[in-house]
Amino acid sequence: MRWLRCHKMIVGLGFVLLLLGLAAAPPAEAGPWPRGDAAPVGSQAPDTDRSPDGNPLLPEAGAAPKARTFKGRAFDTCRAPSADTMRRWRASPYRAVGVYFGGRGRACASQPHLTRAWVRTVHRQGWRVLPLYVGSQSTCVYARHKRNVRIGRHPWKQGTAEARDAVRRASALGMRQGSPLFLDMEAYAYKKKKCARSTLLFVRGWNREVSRRGYLPGFYSSAGSGIRHMERSRRAGVGDLPAVVWFARWGVRNGLHREPVLRKSAWTPARRIHQYAGNVRERHGGRTLLIDRNVMHAPVARIG
C-alpha cells in the first residue's frame, strides 16, 4: 500500500508539472529561437518544427550567410529613382536607399527603374539597398486605402505564401541570401485581440519562411502600433519575431536607442532603423525627390 501511495503521488506530480509546462509554452507560440528574444541575424528554423497549421517546415541546406550591416543615413521613396538620379544623389548625406520591391499592398506598383541591372548599378555607385515588401495588411489597419488588401482567414498560410513571393522577387533582383527583407505593416489597432492575433500569426509565418529560405525577416511599422505589438510579443517570449525592426516615429530627434516603446536591449546590436521624417522634398545634384528620412544601424542587401 505504501508503494502504491508513493506511485500515485509521483504520477500526480508528473501530471501537474506537465500542465505547468503546457501553460508556460503553448505549442502555437513555440518558435525556433530562444523565448524572449527576436530571431538572431542569420538564424534558421529547426527541421522538426511545424507551423500552427500543422505543415512541416524544412530549412534549406546550409546556414544563411553573415549579414552585412551599415550605419548612417538612409532615405526611401515610393518609386525607385533612375540610376542617373541615384548617381546625382551621391551629393546628399544619404548612403542607403529603401526600395519597394513587391507586395500586393504596394502604393507604387509600377517600378520602371527597379530591375536587376538597376540594383547592380546603384550598388556599384556605392549605395546600400533596403528591400521593402508591402504585403497584406492587418484586418484592423487604420489607412482606408489599405483595407482592400487585408489579411484573410488563414494568416499563417498567407504569410508563408507571401514570404515565398518576397524571396522570389528579391532573388530575381539580385539580392542574395543574407539580405534583410522588410515586411511593411502599416499602423493598426493592435489592442483589438482578434486582430492582433491574426496579424501576429501572419507576421510570424512570413518571418519563419523568409528565415527558412536564408534571408533575414525585417519588420517596418509605426512605433506606436506594429513595433509596440512586436515588442510586447518579444517580452512575452513569442518566437518567430523579426530579426530587424524599422520603426516610424516622425517629428522627433533622430536616434536608434531613444525609442520609448523599445527596451534598450531589444533588437541590438545593429538591428534598428528609425524613420524620423516623412513626405519631405529634398534636392541634391539637381534632382528633387519626395522622401522619408531614416537613420540606421542594420543589415543591408547582399547584392550579386
CSV table of C-alpha atoms in Angstrom, one decimal:
chain,number,residue,atom,x,y,z
A,1,MET,CA,0.0,0.0,0.0
A,2,ARG,CA,2.9,2.4,0.8
A,3,TRP,CA,4.4,1.7,-2.6
A,4,LEU,CA,1.0,2.3,-4.2
A,5,ARG,CA,0.6,5.6,-2.4
A,6,CYS,CA,4.1,6.8,-3.5
A,7,HIS,CA,3.4,5.7,-7.1
A,8,LYS,CA,0.2,7.7,-7.2
A,9,MET,CA,2.0,10.8,-5.7
A,10,ILE,CA,4.7,10.5,-8.4
A,11,VAL,CA,2.2,10.2,-11.2
A,12,GLY,CA,0.1,13.1,-9.8
A,13,LEU,CA,3.2,15.3,-9.5
A,14,GLY,CA,4.2,14.5,-13.1
A,15,PHE,CA,0.7,15.4,-14.3
A,16,VAL,CA,0.9,18.8,-12.5
A,17,LEU,CA,4.3,19.5,-14.0
A,18,LEU,CA,3.1,18.6,-17.5
A,19,LEU,CA,0.2,21.1,-17.1
A,20,LEU,CA,2.5,23.8,-15.9
A,21,GLY,CA,4.8,23.2,-18.9
A,22,LEU,CA,2.0,23.5,-21.3
A,23,ALA,CA,0.8,26.7,-19.7
A,24,ALA,CA,4.3,28.1,-19.9
A,25,ALA,CA,4.9,27.4,-23.5
A,26,PRO,CA,1.8,26.9,-25.7
A,27,PRO,CA,2.7,24.9,-28.8
A,28,ALA,CA,1.3,27.7,-31.1
A,29,GLU,CA,3.8,30.2,-29.6
A,30,ALA,CA,6.9,28.0,-29.5
A,31,GLY,CA,9.4,29.3,-32.0
A,32,PRO,CA,12.8,28.2,-33.3
A,33,TRP,CA,14.7,30.9,-31.3
A,34,PRO,CA,15.1,31.3,-27.6
A,35,ARG,CA,11.9,32.7,-25.9
A,36,GLY,CA,12.1,36.4,-25.1
A,37,ASP,CA,14.2,37.4,-28.0
A,38,ALA,CA,13.9,38.2,-31.7
A,39,ALA,CA,15.3,36.0,-34.4
A,40,PRO,CA,19.1,36.3,-34.4
A,41,VAL,CA,20.8,37.5,-37.5
A,42,GLY,CA,21.5,34.5,-39.8
A,43,SER,CA,19.4,32.0,-37.8
A,44,GLN,CA,17.1,29.3,-39.3
A,45,ALA,CA,14.3,27.2,-38.0
A,46,PRO,CA,14.9,23.6,-36.9
A,47,ASP,CA,14.0,20.9,-39.3
A,48,THR,CA,11.5,19.3,-36.9
A,49,ASP,CA,9.3,22.4,-36.5
A,50,ARG,CA,5.8,22.8,-37.7
A,51,SER,CA,3.5,25.7,-38.4
A,52,PRO,CA,0.3,26.3,-36.4
A,53,ASP,CA,-1.5,24.8,-39.4
A,54,GLY,CA,0.5,21.5,-38.9
A,55,ASN,CA,2.6,21.8,-42.0
A,56,PRO,CA,6.3,20.6,-41.7
A,57,LEU,CA,8.8,23.4,-42.2
A,58,LEU,CA,12.1,22.1,-43.6
A,59,PRO,CA,15.0,24.5,-43.9
A,60,GLU,CA,17.2,25.0,-46.9
A,61,ALA,CA,20.6,23.2,-46.8
A,62,GLY,CA,23.4,25.2,-45.1
A,63,ALA,CA,23.4,28.2,-42.9
A,64,ALA,CA,22.5,31.7,-44.1
A,65,PRO,CA,25.4,34.0,-45.0
A,66,LYS,CA,26.5,36.5,-42.4
A,67,ALA,CA,24.6,39.8,-42.6
A,68,ARG,CA,26.3,43.0,-44.0
A,69,THR,CA,25.4,46.0,-41.9
A,70,PHE,CA,25.5,49.7,-42.5
A,71,LYS,CA,25.4,52.6,-40.0
A,72,GLY,CA,24.4,56.0,-41.3
A,73,ARG,CA,21.6,57.8,-43.1
A,74,ALA,CA,19.1,56.4,-45.5
A,75,PHE,CA,16.1,57.5,-47.5
A,76,ASP,CA,13.1,55.7,-49.0
A,77,THR,CA,10.8,56.8,-51.7
A,78,CYS,CA,7.7,55.3,-53.3
A,79,ARG,CA,9.1,54.7,-56.7
A,80,ALA,CA,12.8,53.8,-57.2
A,81,PRO,CA,14.5,56.8,-58.9
A,82,SER,CA,16.5,56.4,-62.1
A,83,ALA,CA,20.1,55.2,-61.9
A,84,ASP,CA,21.2,58.7,-63.1
A,85,THR,CA,19.2,60.4,-60.3
A,86,MET,CA,20.8,58.0,-57.8
A,87,ARG,CA,24.2,58.9,-59.2
A,88,ARG,CA,23.4,62.6,-58.7
A,89,TRP,CA,22.1,62.0,-55.2
A,90,ARG,CA,25.6,60.8,-54.2
A,91,ALA,CA,25.9,64.5,-53.3
A,92,SER,CA,23.4,64.0,-50.5
A,93,PRO,CA,24.2,62.9,-46.9
A,94,TYR,CA,22.4,59.6,-47.6
A,95,ARG,CA,24.2,56.3,-48.4
A,96,ALA,CA,21.4,53.8,-48.3
A,97,VAL,CA,18.1,53.6,-50.1
A,98,GLY,CA,14.8,51.8,-49.3
A,99,VAL,CA,13.1,50.3,-52.4
A,100,TYR,CA,9.5,48.8,-52.5
A,101,PHE,CA,10.3,45.7,-54.4
A,102,GLY,CA,7.0,43.8,-54.1
A,103,GLY,CA,3.7,43.0,-52.3
A,104,ARG,CA,0.0,43.4,-53.2
A,105,GLY,CA,-0.3,46.4,-50.9
A,106,ARG,CA,2.4,48.4,-52.6
A,107,ALA,CA,1.3,52.0,-53.3
A,108,CYS,CA,3.7,52.4,-56.3
A,109,ALA,CA,3.2,49.1,-58.1
A,110,SER,CA,4.8,50.5,-61.2
A,111,GLN,CA,8.6,50.4,-60.7
A,112,PRO,CA,10.0,51.0,-64.2
A,113,HIS,CA,13.6,51.5,-62.9
A,114,LEU,CA,13.7,48.7,-60.4
A,115,THR,CA,15.4,45.9,-62.2
A,116,ARG,CA,18.3,43.6,-61.6
A,117,ALA,CA,20.5,45.9,-63.6
A,118,TRP,CA,19.4,48.9,-61.6
A,119,VAL,CA,20.2,47.2,-58.3
A,120,ARG,CA,23.6,46.2,-59.6
A,121,THR,CA,24.3,49.8,-60.9
A,122,VAL,CA,23.3,51.7,-57.7
A,123,HIS,CA,25.3,49.2,-55.7
A,124,ARG,CA,28.4,49.9,-57.7
A,125,GLN,CA,27.7,53.6,-57.2
A,126,GLY,CA,28.1,53.0,-53.5
A,127,TRP,CA,24.5,52.7,-52.3
A,128,ARG,CA,23.3,50.2,-49.8
A,129,VAL,CA,19.8,48.8,-50.5
A,130,LEU,CA,17.0,48.2,-48.1
A,131,PRO,CA,14.2,46.0,-49.6
A,132,LEU,CA,10.6,46.7,-48.5
A,133,TYR,CA,7.7,44.4,-49.2
A,134,VAL,CA,4.2,45.7,-48.7
A,135,GLY,CA,2.1,42.6,-48.4
A,136,SER,CA,-1.3,42.0,-46.9
A,137,GLN,CA,-2.2,44.4,-44.1
A,138,SER,CA,-3.7,43.9,-40.7
A,139,THR,CA,-7.5,43.4,-40.5
A,140,CYS,CA,-7.7,46.5,-38.3
A,141,VAL,CA,-5.4,48.7,-40.4
A,142,TYR,CA,-6.2,52.4,-40.0
A,143,ALA,CA,-5.4,53.6,-43.5
A,144,ARG,CA,-8.6,53.3,-45.7
A,145,HIS,CA,-6.6,52.8,-48.9
A,146,LYS,CA,-5.1,49.6,-47.4
A,147,ARG,CA,-8.3,47.9,-46.3
A,148,ASN,CA,-8.7,46.2,-49.7
A,149,VAL,CA,-5.6,44.1,-49.0
A,150,ARG,CA,-6.3,42.9,-45.5
A,151,ILE,CA,-5.1,39.5,-44.1
A,152,GLY,CA,-7.6,36.7,-44.8
A,153,ARG,CA,-8.9,33.7,-42.8
A,154,HIS,CA,-5.7,31.8,-42.8
A,155,PRO,CA,-3.0,34.3,-41.7
A,156,TRP,CA,-0.1,31.8,-41.1
A,157,LYS,CA,-0.5,30.2,-44.6
A,158,GLN,CA,-1.0,33.6,-46.2
A,159,GLY,CA,2.1,35.0,-44.5
A,160,THR,CA,4.1,32.0,-45.6
A,161,ALA,CA,2.9,32.3,-49.2
A,162,GLU,CA,3.7,36.0,-49.4
A,163,ALA,CA,7.1,35.3,-47.9
A,164,ARG,CA,7.9,32.9,-50.7
A,165,ASP,CA,6.8,35.6,-53.2
A,166,ALA,CA,9.1,38.1,-51.4
A,167,VAL,CA,12.1,35.8,-51.6
A,168,ARG,CA,11.4,35.0,-55.3
A,169,ARG,CA,11.2,38.7,-56.2
A,170,ALA,CA,14.3,39.7,-54.1
A,171,SER,CA,16.3,36.9,-55.7
A,172,ALA,CA,15.2,37.9,-59.2
A,173,LEU,CA,16.6,41.4,-58.4
A,174,GLY,CA,20.0,40.0,-57.4
A,175,MET,CA,19.5,40.2,-53.7
A,176,ARG,CA,21.2,37.2,-52.2
A,177,GLN,CA,20.6,35.1,-49.1
A,178,GLY,CA,21.6,37.0,-46.0
A,179,SER,CA,19.7,40.1,-47.2
A,180,PRO,CA,17.0,41.6,-45.0
A,181,LEU,CA,13.5,41.7,-46.4
A,182,PHE,CA,11.3,44.2,-44.6
A,183,LEU,CA,7.6,43.5,-44.2
A,184,ASP,CA,5.8,46.8,-44.3
A,185,MET,CA,2.8,46.7,-42.0
A,186,GLU,CA,1.0,50.0,-41.7
A,187,ALA,CA,-0.4,51.2,-38.4
A,188,TYR,CA,-3.2,49.1,-37.0
A,189,ALA,CA,-5.4,48.8,-33.8
A,190,TYR,CA,-3.1,46.3,-32.1
A,191,LYS,CA,-5.2,46.4,-28.9
A,192,LYS,CA,-8.0,44.5,-30.6
A,193,LYS,CA,-7.3,41.0,-29.5
A,194,LYS,CA,-8.7,39.1,-32.5
A,195,CYS,CA,-7.0,41.5,-35.0
A,196,ALA,CA,-3.7,41.4,-33.0
A,197,ARG,CA,-3.7,37.6,-33.1
A,198,SER,CA,-4.3,37.2,-36.8
A,199,THR,CA,-1.7,40.0,-37.6
A,200,LEU,CA,0.9,38.3,-35.4
A,201,LEU,CA,0.3,34.9,-37.0
A,202,PHE,CA,0.7,36.4,-40.4
A,203,VAL,CA,3.9,38.2,-39.4
A,204,ARG,CA,5.3,35.1,-37.7
A,205,GLY,CA,4.5,32.9,-40.7
A,206,TRP,CA,6.2,35.4,-43.0
A,207,ASN,CA,9.2,35.6,-40.7
A,208,ARG,CA,9.6,31.9,-40.5
A,209,GLU,CA,9.5,31.3,-44.2
A,210,VAL,CA,11.9,34.2,-45.0
A,211,SER,CA,14.3,32.9,-42.5
A,212,ARG,CA,13.9,29.3,-43.7
A,213,ARG,CA,15.0,30.4,-47.1
A,214,GLY,CA,18.1,32.1,-45.9
A,215,TYR,CA,17.0,35.7,-45.7
A,216,LEU,CA,16.6,38.0,-42.7
A,217,PRO,CA,13.0,38.8,-41.7
A,218,GLY,CA,12.7,42.6,-41.1
A,219,PHE,CA,9.6,44.5,-40.0
A,220,TYR,CA,8.6,48.1,-40.7
A,221,SER,CA,5.7,49.8,-38.9
A,222,SER,CA,4.7,52.8,-36.8
A,223,ALA,CA,6.4,52.8,-33.3
A,224,GLY,CA,3.0,53.2,-31.6
A,225,SER,CA,1.3,50.2,-33.2
A,226,GLY,CA,3.2,47.5,-35.0
A,227,ILE,CA,6.5,48.0,-33.3
A,228,ARG,CA,4.8,48.2,-29.9
A,229,HIS,CA,3.0,45.0,-30.7
A,230,MET,CA,6.2,43.2,-31.7
A,231,GLU,CA,8.0,44.4,-28.5
A,232,ARG,CA,5.1,43.2,-26.3
A,233,SER,CA,5.3,39.8,-28.1
A,234,ARG,CA,9.0,39.7,-27.6
A,235,ARG,CA,8.7,40.4,-23.9
A,236,ALA,CA,6.0,37.6,-23.7
A,237,GLY,CA,8.5,35.1,-25.2
A,238,VAL,CA,6.8,34.6,-28.5
A,239,GLY,CA,9.0,33.1,-31.2
A,240,ASP,CA,9.4,33.8,-34.9
A,241,LEU,CA,9.7,37.5,-34.5
A,242,PRO,CA,11.5,39.9,-36.8
A,243,ALA,CA,15.3,39.9,-36.8
A,244,VAL,CA,15.4,43.6,-37.6
A,245,VAL,CA,12.9,46.4,-36.8
A,246,TRP,CA,12.3,49.6,-38.8
A,247,PHE,CA,10.2,51.9,-36.7
A,248,ALA,CA,8.5,55.1,-37.8
A,249,ARG,CA,8.2,58.0,-35.4
A,250,TRP,CA,8.2,61.4,-37.1
A,251,GLY,CA,8.8,64.8,-35.6
A,252,VAL,CA,11.3,63.7,-33.0
A,253,ARG,CA,15.1,63.9,-32.9
A,254,ASN,CA,16.5,61.0,-34.9
A,255,GLY,CA,18.1,58.2,-33.0
A,256,LEU,CA,18.2,54.5,-32.7
A,257,HIS,CA,18.1,54.0,-28.9
A,258,ARG,CA,15.7,56.6,-27.6
A,259,GLU,CA,12.5,54.9,-28.9
A,260,PRO,CA,10.2,54.7,-25.8
A,261,VAL,CA,8.4,51.6,-26.8
A,262,LEU,CA,11.5,49.5,-27.2
A,263,ARG,CA,13.7,48.3,-24.3
A,264,LYS,CA,17.3,49.3,-24.9
A,265,SER,CA,18.4,45.7,-25.1
A,266,ALA,CA,15.8,44.8,-27.7
A,267,TRP,CA,16.9,44.4,-31.3
A,268,THR,CA,20.6,45.2,-30.7
A,269,PRO,CA,23.2,45.4,-31.8
A,270,ALA,CA,22.9,46.6,-35.4
A,271,ARG,CA,19.2,45.7,-35.8
A,272,ARG,CA,17.4,49.0,-35.8
A,273,ILE,CA,16.2,51.7,-38.3
A,274,HIS,CA,14.4,54.8,-37.3
A,275,GLN,CA,12.3,56.7,-39.8
A,276,TYR,CA,12.2,60.1,-38.3
A,277,ALA,CA,10.5,62.3,-41.0
A,278,GLY,CA,8.2,61.6,-43.9
A,279,ASN,CA,7.0,63.1,-47.2
A,280,VAL,CA,9.7,65.8,-47.3
A,281,ARG,CA,11.2,67.2,-50.5
A,282,GLU,CA,14.9,67.3,-50.9
A,283,ARG,CA,17.1,68.4,-53.9
A,284,HIS,CA,20.6,67.1,-54.5
A,285,GLY,CA,22.6,67.0,-57.7
A,286,GLY,CA,19.9,69.0,-59.5
A,287,ARG,CA,17.2,66.4,-58.8
A,288,THR,CA,14.3,66.7,-56.4
A,289,LEU,CA,12.7,63.7,-54.7
A,290,LEU,CA,9.8,63.2,-52.2
A,291,ILE,CA,11.4,61.0,-49.5
A,292,ASP,CA,11.2,59.7,-46.0
A,293,ARG,CA,14.3,60.2,-43.8
A,294,ASN,CA,15.9,57.5,-41.8
A,295,VAL,CA,18.9,56.8,-39.6
A,296,MET,CA,20.1,53.2,-39.3
A,297,HIS,CA,22.5,50.6,-38.0
A,298,ALA,CA,21.2,47.4,-39.5
A,299,PRO,CA,21.7,44.8,-42.2
A,300,VAL,CA,21.5,45.8,-45.9
A,301,ALA,CA,21.0,43.7,-49.0
A,302,ARG,CA,23.8,41.5,-50.3
A,303,ILE,CA,24.0,42.2,-54.0
A,304,GLY,CA,25.4,39.8,-56.5
